[in-house]
Amino acid sequence: MEAIVQFLFVTFLILLAIIGYRALLRKFQRGQVVHKDFCELYNLDQEPAAGELAFYFVCPESTSVRFAIWQNNQLVLELANDTFDKGGHLLRFDSTQLANGVYYYGIVTADQETKKRMTIAN
């Protein structure tokens, strides 16, 4: 009889530990960024960049996106400011419009701002 009580007690402790662990995981997951809800911006194919560039990004749903190029946190050029459908999008740009140097390209939506670095060497 005593063995059964010990077995039940150990089983009860294991169940409490599992419940506590799951509650702790839920607590840590609150407030974390869910990446699947945001547009994903890809790197350029070539670095340093020269000639015609292809900027590629993917939207998880129809989203209003502003695509721009910055230098030293100053807006240099806005390539698009439109609503893009769900899926992948390709924006082409002739880099000869910019002087050689370091720039940042990126997307801005209502919920995110994502920038990536590029070096222009025409």
PDB file of C-alpha atoms in Angstrom:
ATOM      1  CA  MET A   1       0.000   0.000   0.000  1.00  0.00           C
ATOM      2  CA  GLU A   2       2.819   2.356   0.860  1.00  0.00           C
ATOM      3  CA  ALA A   3       4.430   1.737  -2.573  1.00  0.00           C
ATOM      4  CA  ILE A   4       1.221   2.822  -4.318  1.00  0.00           C
ATOM      5  CA  VAL A   5       1.081   6.044  -2.290  1.00  0.00           C
ATOM      6  CA  GLN A   6       4.723   6.807  -3.136  1.00  0.00           C
ATOM      7  CA  PHE A   7       4.054   6.098  -6.823  1.00  0.00           C
ATOM      8  CA  LEU A   8       1.028   8.413  -6.837  1.00  0.00           C
ATOM      9  CA  PHE A   9       2.991  11.113  -5.016  1.00  0.00           C
ATOM     10  CA  VAL A  10       5.877  10.940  -7.530  1.00  0.00           C
ATOM     11  CA  THR A  11       3.406  10.985 -10.436  1.00  0.00           C
ATOM     12  CA  PHE A  12       1.706  14.028  -8.930  1.00  0.00           C
ATOM     13  CA  LEU A  13       5.053  15.842  -8.585  1.00  0.00           C
ATOM     14  CA  ILE A  14       5.932  15.060 -12.205  1.00  0.00           C
ATOM     15  CA  LEU A  15       2.578  16.440 -13.390  1.00  0.00           C
ATOM     16  CA  LEU A  16       3.098  19.603 -11.327  1.00  0.00           C
ATOM     17  CA  ALA A  17       6.570  20.032 -12.833  1.00  0.00           C
ATOM     18  CA  ILE A  18       5.179  19.690 -16.386  1.00  0.00           C
ATOM     19  CA  ILE A  19       2.401  22.204 -15.703  1.00  0.00           C
ATOM     20  CA  GLY A  20       4.884  24.641 -14.149  1.00  0.00           C
ATOM     21  CA  TYR A  21       7.283  24.276 -17.064  1.00  0.00           C
ATOM     22  CA  ARG A  22       4.546  24.978 -19.629  1.00  0.00           C
ATOM     23  CA  ALA A  23       3.373  28.030 -17.654  1.00  0.00           C
ATOM     24  CA  LEU A  24       6.952  29.313 -17.538  1.00  0.00           C
ATOM     25  CA  LEU A  25       7.324  28.879 -21.313  1.00  0.00           C
ATOM     26  CA  ARG A  26       4.083  30.815 -21.935  1.00  0.00           C
ATOM     27  CA  LYS A  27       5.312  33.627 -19.700  1.00  0.00           C
ATOM     28  CA  PHE A  28       8.602  33.942 -21.602  1.00  0.00           C
ATOM     29  CA  GLN A  29       6.834  33.924 -24.978  1.00  0.00           C
ATOM     30  CA  ARG A  30       4.661  36.935 -24.164  1.00  0.00           C
ATOM     31  CA  GLY A  31       5.861  40.112 -25.827  1.00  0.00           C
ATOM     32  CA  GLN A  32       8.177  38.360 -28.255  1.00  0.00           C
ATOM     33  CA  VAL A  33       8.186  39.361 -31.904  1.00  0.00           C
ATOM     34  CA  VAL A  34       6.328  36.971 -34.192  1.00  0.00           C
ATOM     35  CA  HIS A  35       8.445  37.118 -37.342  1.00  0.00           C
ATOM     36  CA  LYS A  36       5.783  35.540 -39.557  1.00  0.00           C
ATOM     37  CA  ASP A  37       3.656  38.706 -39.138  1.00  0.00           C
ATOM     38  CA  PHE A  38       6.259  40.979 -40.758  1.00  0.00           C
ATOM     39  CA  CYS A  39       7.636  41.520 -44.260  1.00  0.00           C
ATOM     40  CA  GLU A  40      10.975  39.844 -44.892  1.00  0.00           C
ATOM     41  CA  LEU A  41      13.690  41.806 -46.707  1.00  0.00           C
ATOM     42  CA  TYR A  42      16.437  39.842 -48.476  1.00  0.00           C
ATOM     43  CA  ASN A  43      20.091  40.752 -49.031  1.00  0.00           C
ATOM     44  CA  LEU A  44      21.362  41.901 -52.395  1.00  0.00           C
ATOM     45  CA  ASP A  45      22.970  39.299 -54.644  1.00  0.00           C
ATOM     46  CA  GLN A  46      26.193  41.259 -55.086  1.00  0.00           C
ATOM     47  CA  GLU A  47      28.325  43.300 -52.725  1.00  0.00           C
ATOM     48  CA  PRO A  48      29.568  45.877 -53.528  1.00  0.00           C
ATOM     49  CA  ALA A  49      26.503  46.728 -55.569  1.00  0.00           C
ATOM     50  CA  ALA A  50      26.815  48.091 -59.098  1.00  0.00           C
ATOM     51  CA  GLY A  51      24.535  48.551 -62.089  1.00  0.00           C
ATOM     52  CA  GLU A  52      20.961  47.318 -61.926  1.00  0.00           C
ATOM     53  CA  LEU A  53      19.992  46.130 -58.458  1.00  0.00           C
ATOM     54  CA  ALA A  54      17.110  43.820 -57.596  1.00  0.00           C
ATOM     55  CA  PHE A  55      15.584  44.419 -54.168  1.00  0.00           C
ATOM     56  CA  TYR A  56      13.429  41.477 -53.049  1.00  0.00           C
ATOM     57  CA  PHE A  57      11.000  41.298 -50.140  1.00  0.00           C
ATOM     58  CA  VAL A  58       8.090  39.077 -49.114  1.00  0.00           C
ATOM     59  CA  CYS A  59       4.865  40.247 -47.441  1.00  0.00           C
ATOM     60  CA  PRO A  60       2.824  37.781 -45.336  1.00  0.00           C
ATOM     61  CA  GLU A  61      -0.391  39.614 -46.304  1.00  0.00           C
ATOM     62  CA  SER A  62      -1.465  42.677 -48.266  1.00  0.00           C
ATOM     63  CA  THR A  63       0.545  45.498 -46.667  1.00  0.00           C
ATOM     64  CA  SER A  64       1.240  49.175 -47.217  1.00  0.00           C
ATOM     65  CA  VAL A  65       5.013  49.360 -47.767  1.00  0.00           C
ATOM     66  CA  ARG A  66       7.388  52.261 -48.231  1.00  0.00           C
ATOM     67  CA  PHE A  67      10.678  51.160 -49.839  1.00  0.00           C
ATOM     68  CA  ALA A  68      13.510  53.682 -49.639  1.00  0.00           C
ATOM     69  CA  ILE A  69      17.264  54.248 -49.653  1.00  0.00           C
ATOM     70  CA  TRP A  70      19.046  56.203 -46.893  1.00  0.00           C
ATOM     71  CA  GLN A  71      22.542  57.520 -46.276  1.00  0.00           C
ATOM     72  CA  ASN A  72      23.572  58.590 -42.769  1.00  0.00           C
ATOM     73  CA  ASN A  73      19.916  58.394 -41.651  1.00  0.00           C
ATOM     74  CA  GLN A  74      18.958  60.892 -44.371  1.00  0.00           C
ATOM     75  CA  LEU A  75      16.380  59.819 -46.937  1.00  0.00           C
ATOM     76  CA  VAL A  76      18.047  59.736 -50.369  1.00  0.00           C
ATOM     77  CA  LEU A  77      15.399  58.146 -52.563  1.00  0.00           C
ATOM     78  CA  GLU A  78      11.969  56.562 -52.224  1.00  0.00           C
ATOM     79  CA  LEU A  79      11.502  53.695 -54.690  1.00  0.00           C
ATOM     80  CA  ALA A  80       7.943  52.734 -53.735  1.00  0.00           C
ATOM     81  CA  ASN A  81       5.148  53.780 -51.422  1.00  0.00           C
ATOM     82  CA  ASP A  82       2.238  51.497 -52.202  1.00  0.00           C
ATOM     83  CA  THR A  83       0.149  48.567 -51.017  1.00  0.00           C
ATOM     84  CA  PHE A  84       1.784  45.265 -51.930  1.00  0.00           C
ATOM     85  CA  ASP A  85      -0.136  41.989 -52.110  1.00  0.00           C
ATOM     86  CA  LYS A  86       0.766  38.876 -50.171  1.00  0.00           C
ATOM     87  CA  GLY A  87       3.878  37.190 -51.585  1.00  0.00           C
ATOM     88  CA  GLY A  88       7.236  38.120 -53.061  1.00  0.00           C
ATOM     89  CA  HIS A  89       8.028  41.441 -54.721  1.00  0.00           C
ATOM     90  CA  LEU A  90      10.997  42.579 -56.779  1.00  0.00           C
ATOM     91  CA  LEU A  91      11.981  46.230 -57.177  1.00  0.00           C
ATOM     92  CA  ARG A  92      14.647  47.062 -59.734  1.00  0.00           C
ATOM     93  CA  PHE A  93      16.900  50.097 -59.364  1.00  0.00           C
ATOM     94  CA  ASP A  94      19.801  51.526 -61.390  1.00  0.00           C
ATOM     95  CA  SER A  95      22.574  52.218 -58.888  1.00  0.00           C
ATOM     96  CA  THR A  96      24.299  54.682 -61.225  1.00  0.00           C
ATOM     97  CA  GLN A  97      21.789  57.259 -59.915  1.00  0.00           C
ATOM     98  CA  LEU A  98      23.757  57.259 -56.642  1.00  0.00           C
ATOM     99  CA  ALA A  99      27.325  58.288 -55.897  1.00  0.00           C
ATOM    100  CA  ASN A 100      29.691  55.587 -54.666  1.00  0.00           C
ATOM    101  CA  GLY A 101      29.443  55.045 -50.931  1.00  0.00           C
ATOM    102  CA  VAL A 102      27.601  53.264 -48.137  1.00  0.00           C
ATOM    103  CA  TYR A 103      23.811  53.329 -48.165  1.00  0.00           C
ATOM    104  CA  TYR A 104      20.947  51.553 -46.431  1.00  0.00           C
ATOM    105  CA  TYR A 105      17.897  50.194 -48.226  1.00  0.00           C
ATOM    106  CA  GLY A 106      14.782  49.035 -46.507  1.00  0.00           C
ATOM    107  CA  ILE A 107      11.079  48.783 -45.981  1.00  0.00           C
ATOM    108  CA  VAL A 108       8.850  50.698 -43.617  1.00  0.00           C
ATOM    109  CA  THR A 109       5.328  49.538 -42.746  1.00  0.00           C
ATOM    110  CA  ALA A 110       2.918  50.478 -39.979  1.00  0.00           C
ATOM    111  CA  ASP A 111       4.474  47.793 -37.737  1.00  0.00           C
ATOM    112  CA  GLN A 112       8.106  47.571 -38.774  1.00  0.00           C
ATOM    113  CA  GLU A 113      11.197  49.272 -40.139  1.00  0.00           C
ATOM    114  CA  THR A 114      13.814  46.979 -41.656  1.00  0.00           C
ATOM    115  CA  LYS A 115      17.051  48.255 -43.187  1.00  0.00           C
ATOM    116  CA  LYS A 116      20.057  46.548 -44.740  1.00  0.00           C
ATOM    117  CA  ARG A 117      23.472  47.950 -45.605  1.00  0.00           C
ATOM    118  CA  MET A 118      24.866  48.145 -49.133  1.00  0.00           C
ATOM    119  CA  THR A 119      27.990  49.605 -50.669  1.00  0.00           C
ATOM    120  CA  ILE A 120      27.627  51.228 -54.090  1.00  0.00           C
ATOM    121  CA  ALA A 121      30.709  50.960 -56.332  1.00  0.00           C
ATOM    122  CA  ASN A 122      29.787  51.898 -59.910  1.00  0.00           C
TER     123      ASN A 122
END
